[in-house]
């Protein structure tokens, strides 16, 4: 009995270690991870999802997606799941995020939606991964703007050159006269 008890204890310790490892992996993700059941009630909510939505895990667990995210974002997710039940990715989806410095932030996110399945293969819900690309989109916009400004500068230099060439000739003839 003592040997069986010690084996059982070592197996329980190993299972607990694996659970802690998987929790650490989920919490270390740089993207928001939300797992919902078939009724859209939150089963899992990682630290990054807390930051993106502005809702802590204790308040998020068991609540519906509609109570945690903006209506347009949830409608986009529902439509994507309906169109692609095997899973899909959504690019540049607007999301009203957490309140920061007294103002609600407006984020731009890439979102991946995949079915959450039990070991038997039946669908138990959805896995939603949310990647904040707001900073990247802002940098891309700044790059586009600087490219436009460079093109305008090049055009202005070309126009100045084209105007300056005949003026040089006129100035030279005027000096000779």
Coordinates of C-alpha atoms in Angstrom, one line a residue:
X1 CA 0.0 0.0 0.0
X2 CA 2.8 2.4 0.8
X3 CA 4.5 1.7 -2.5
X4 CA 1.2 2.3 -4.4
X5 CA 0.6 5.4 -2.4
X6 CA 4.1 6.8 -3.3
X7 CA 3.6 5.9 -7.0
X8 CA 0.2 7.7 -6.9
X9 CA 1.8 10.7 -5.2
X10 CA 4.6 10.9 -7.8
X11 CA 2.0 10.7 -10.6
X12 CA -0.1 13.4 -9.0
X13 CA 3.1 15.6 -8.7
X14 CA 3.9 15.0 -12.3
X15 CA 0.4 15.9 -13.4
X16 CA 0.5 19.1 -11.3
X17 CA 3.9 20.0 -12.8
X18 CA 2.6 19.5 -16.4
X19 CA -0.5 21.6 -15.5
X20 CA 1.7 24.4 -14.2
X21 CA 3.9 24.2 -17.3
X22 CA 0.9 24.5 -19.7
X23 CA -0.4 27.4 -17.6
X24 CA 2.9 29.1 -17.8
X25 CA 3.0 28.6 -21.6
X26 CA -0.5 30.1 -22.0
X27 CA 0.3 33.0 -19.7
X28 CA 3.6 33.8 -21.5
X29 CA 1.9 34.2 -24.9
X30 CA 2.3 37.7 -26.4
X31 CA -1.2 37.4 -28.0
X32 CA -4.5 37.3 -26.2
X33 CA -5.9 33.8 -25.8
X34 CA -9.6 33.3 -25.2
X35 CA -11.3 29.9 -25.1
X36 CA -15.1 29.9 -25.1
X37 CA -17.7 27.1 -25.0
X38 CA -20.4 26.6 -27.5
X39 CA -22.6 29.3 -25.8
X40 CA -19.7 31.8 -26.1
X41 CA -19.0 31.8 -22.3
X42 CA -15.3 32.3 -21.5
X43 CA -13.5 29.2 -20.2
X44 CA -9.9 30.5 -20.5
X45 CA -8.6 34.1 -20.5
X46 CA -4.9 34.8 -20.4
X47 CA -3.0 37.8 -19.1
X48 CA -2.6 39.4 -22.6
X49 CA -6.4 39.1 -23.1
X50 CA -6.8 41.1 -19.9
X51 CA -4.7 43.9 -21.2
X52 CA -6.4 44.0 -24.6
X53 CA -9.9 43.9 -23.3
X54 CA -9.4 45.7 -20.0
X55 CA -11.2 43.0 -18.1
X56 CA -9.4 40.9 -15.5
X57 CA -9.7 37.1 -15.5
X58 CA -11.9 36.9 -12.5
X59 CA -14.6 39.0 -14.1
X60 CA -14.1 37.4 -17.6
X61 CA -14.5 33.7 -16.7
X62 CA -18.0 32.5 -17.3
X63 CA -19.2 35.7 -19.0
X64 CA -20.3 35.9 -22.7
X65 CA -18.1 37.4 -25.3
X66 CA -20.6 40.1 -26.0
X67 CA -20.2 41.4 -22.4
X68 CA -16.4 41.6 -22.8
X69 CA -15.8 42.9 -26.3
X70 CA -17.4 45.5 -28.5
X71 CA -20.5 44.5 -30.5
X72 CA -18.9 44.9 -34.0
X73 CA -15.9 42.7 -32.9
X74 CA -18.2 39.9 -31.6
X75 CA -20.4 40.2 -34.7
X76 CA -17.3 39.8 -36.9
X77 CA -16.2 36.7 -34.9
X78 CA -19.6 35.1 -35.2
X79 CA -19.8 35.7 -38.9
X80 CA -16.4 34.3 -39.4
X81 CA -17.2 31.2 -37.4
X82 CA -20.4 30.7 -39.4
X83 CA -18.6 31.0 -42.7
X84 CA -15.7 28.9 -41.8
X85 CA -16.5 26.3 -39.1
X86 CA -13.1 24.7 -39.5
X87 CA -11.4 27.9 -38.4
X88 CA -10.2 31.1 -40.0
X89 CA -8.0 34.2 -39.6
X90 CA -9.3 37.8 -39.7
X91 CA -6.9 40.6 -40.5
X92 CA -7.0 44.2 -39.4
X93 CA -10.2 44.0 -37.3
X94 CA -11.0 47.1 -35.2
X95 CA -11.4 46.5 -31.5
X96 CA -12.3 48.9 -28.8
X97 CA -9.7 48.0 -26.1
X98 CA -9.0 48.7 -22.5
X99 CA -9.3 52.2 -21.0
X100 CA -5.9 53.8 -20.6
X101 CA -5.2 57.3 -19.2
X102 CA -9.0 57.8 -19.0
X103 CA -9.6 57.1 -22.7
X104 CA -10.8 54.0 -24.4
X105 CA -8.1 52.8 -26.8
X106 CA -9.0 51.7 -30.3
X107 CA -6.9 48.8 -31.4
X108 CA -6.3 47.1 -34.7
X109 CA -6.0 43.3 -34.3
X110 CA -5.4 40.2 -36.3
X111 CA -7.6 37.4 -34.9
X112 CA -7.5 33.6 -35.5
X113 CA -10.5 31.5 -34.6
X114 CA -10.3 27.7 -34.4
X115 CA -12.6 25.0 -33.1
X116 CA -11.9 23.7 -29.6
X117 CA -12.2 20.0 -29.6
X118 CA -12.3 17.3 -26.8
X119 CA -10.0 14.3 -27.0
X120 CA -12.9 12.4 -28.5
X121 CA -13.1 14.9 -31.4
X122 CA -16.3 16.6 -30.6
X123 CA -16.4 20.4 -30.7
X124 CA -16.6 21.9 -27.2
X125 CA -16.2 25.6 -28.2
X126 CA -13.8 28.0 -29.9
X127 CA -10.2 29.1 -29.4
X128 CA -9.7 32.8 -30.2
X129 CA -6.2 34.3 -30.5
X130 CA -6.0 38.1 -30.7
X131 CA -2.8 39.8 -31.9
X132 CA -2.5 43.5 -31.4
X133 CA -1.1 45.1 -34.5
X134 CA -1.9 48.7 -33.7
X135 CA 1.7 49.9 -33.4
X136 CA 2.7 48.0 -36.6
X137 CA -0.2 49.6 -38.5
X138 CA 0.7 53.1 -37.2
X139 CA 4.4 52.5 -38.3
X140 CA 3.2 51.4 -41.8
X141 CA 1.0 54.5 -42.1
X142 CA 4.0 56.7 -41.1
X143 CA 6.1 54.9 -43.7
X144 CA 3.5 55.4 -46.4
X145 CA 3.2 59.1 -45.4
X146 CA 7.0 59.5 -45.6
X147 CA 7.1 57.8 -49.0
X148 CA 4.4 60.2 -50.2
X149 CA 6.4 63.2 -48.9
X150 CA 9.6 61.9 -50.6
X151 CA 7.7 61.5 -53.9
X152 CA 6.4 65.1 -53.6
X153 CA 9.9 66.4 -52.8
X154 CA 11.2 64.6 -55.9
X155 CA 8.5 66.0 -58.0
X156 CA 9.1 69.5 -56.7
X157 CA 12.9 69.1 -57.4
X158 CA 12.1 68.0 -60.9
X159 CA 9.7 70.9 -61.5
X160 CA 12.3 73.4 -60.1
X161 CA 14.9 71.9 -62.5
X162 CA 12.6 72.2 -65.5
X163 CA 11.7 75.8 -64.7
X164 CA 15.3 76.7 -63.8
X165 CA 16.7 75.5 -67.2
X166 CA 14.9 77.9 -69.4
X167 CA 15.4 80.7 -66.9
X168 CA 19.2 80.2 -67.1
X169 CA 19.1 80.6 -70.8
X170 CA 17.0 83.8 -70.5
X171 CA 19.3 85.2 -67.8
X172 CA 22.3 84.4 -70.0
X173 CA 20.9 86.2 -73.1
X174 CA 19.8 89.1 -70.9
X175 CA 23.3 89.5 -69.5
X176 CA 24.8 89.4 -73.1
X177 CA 22.4 92.1 -74.2

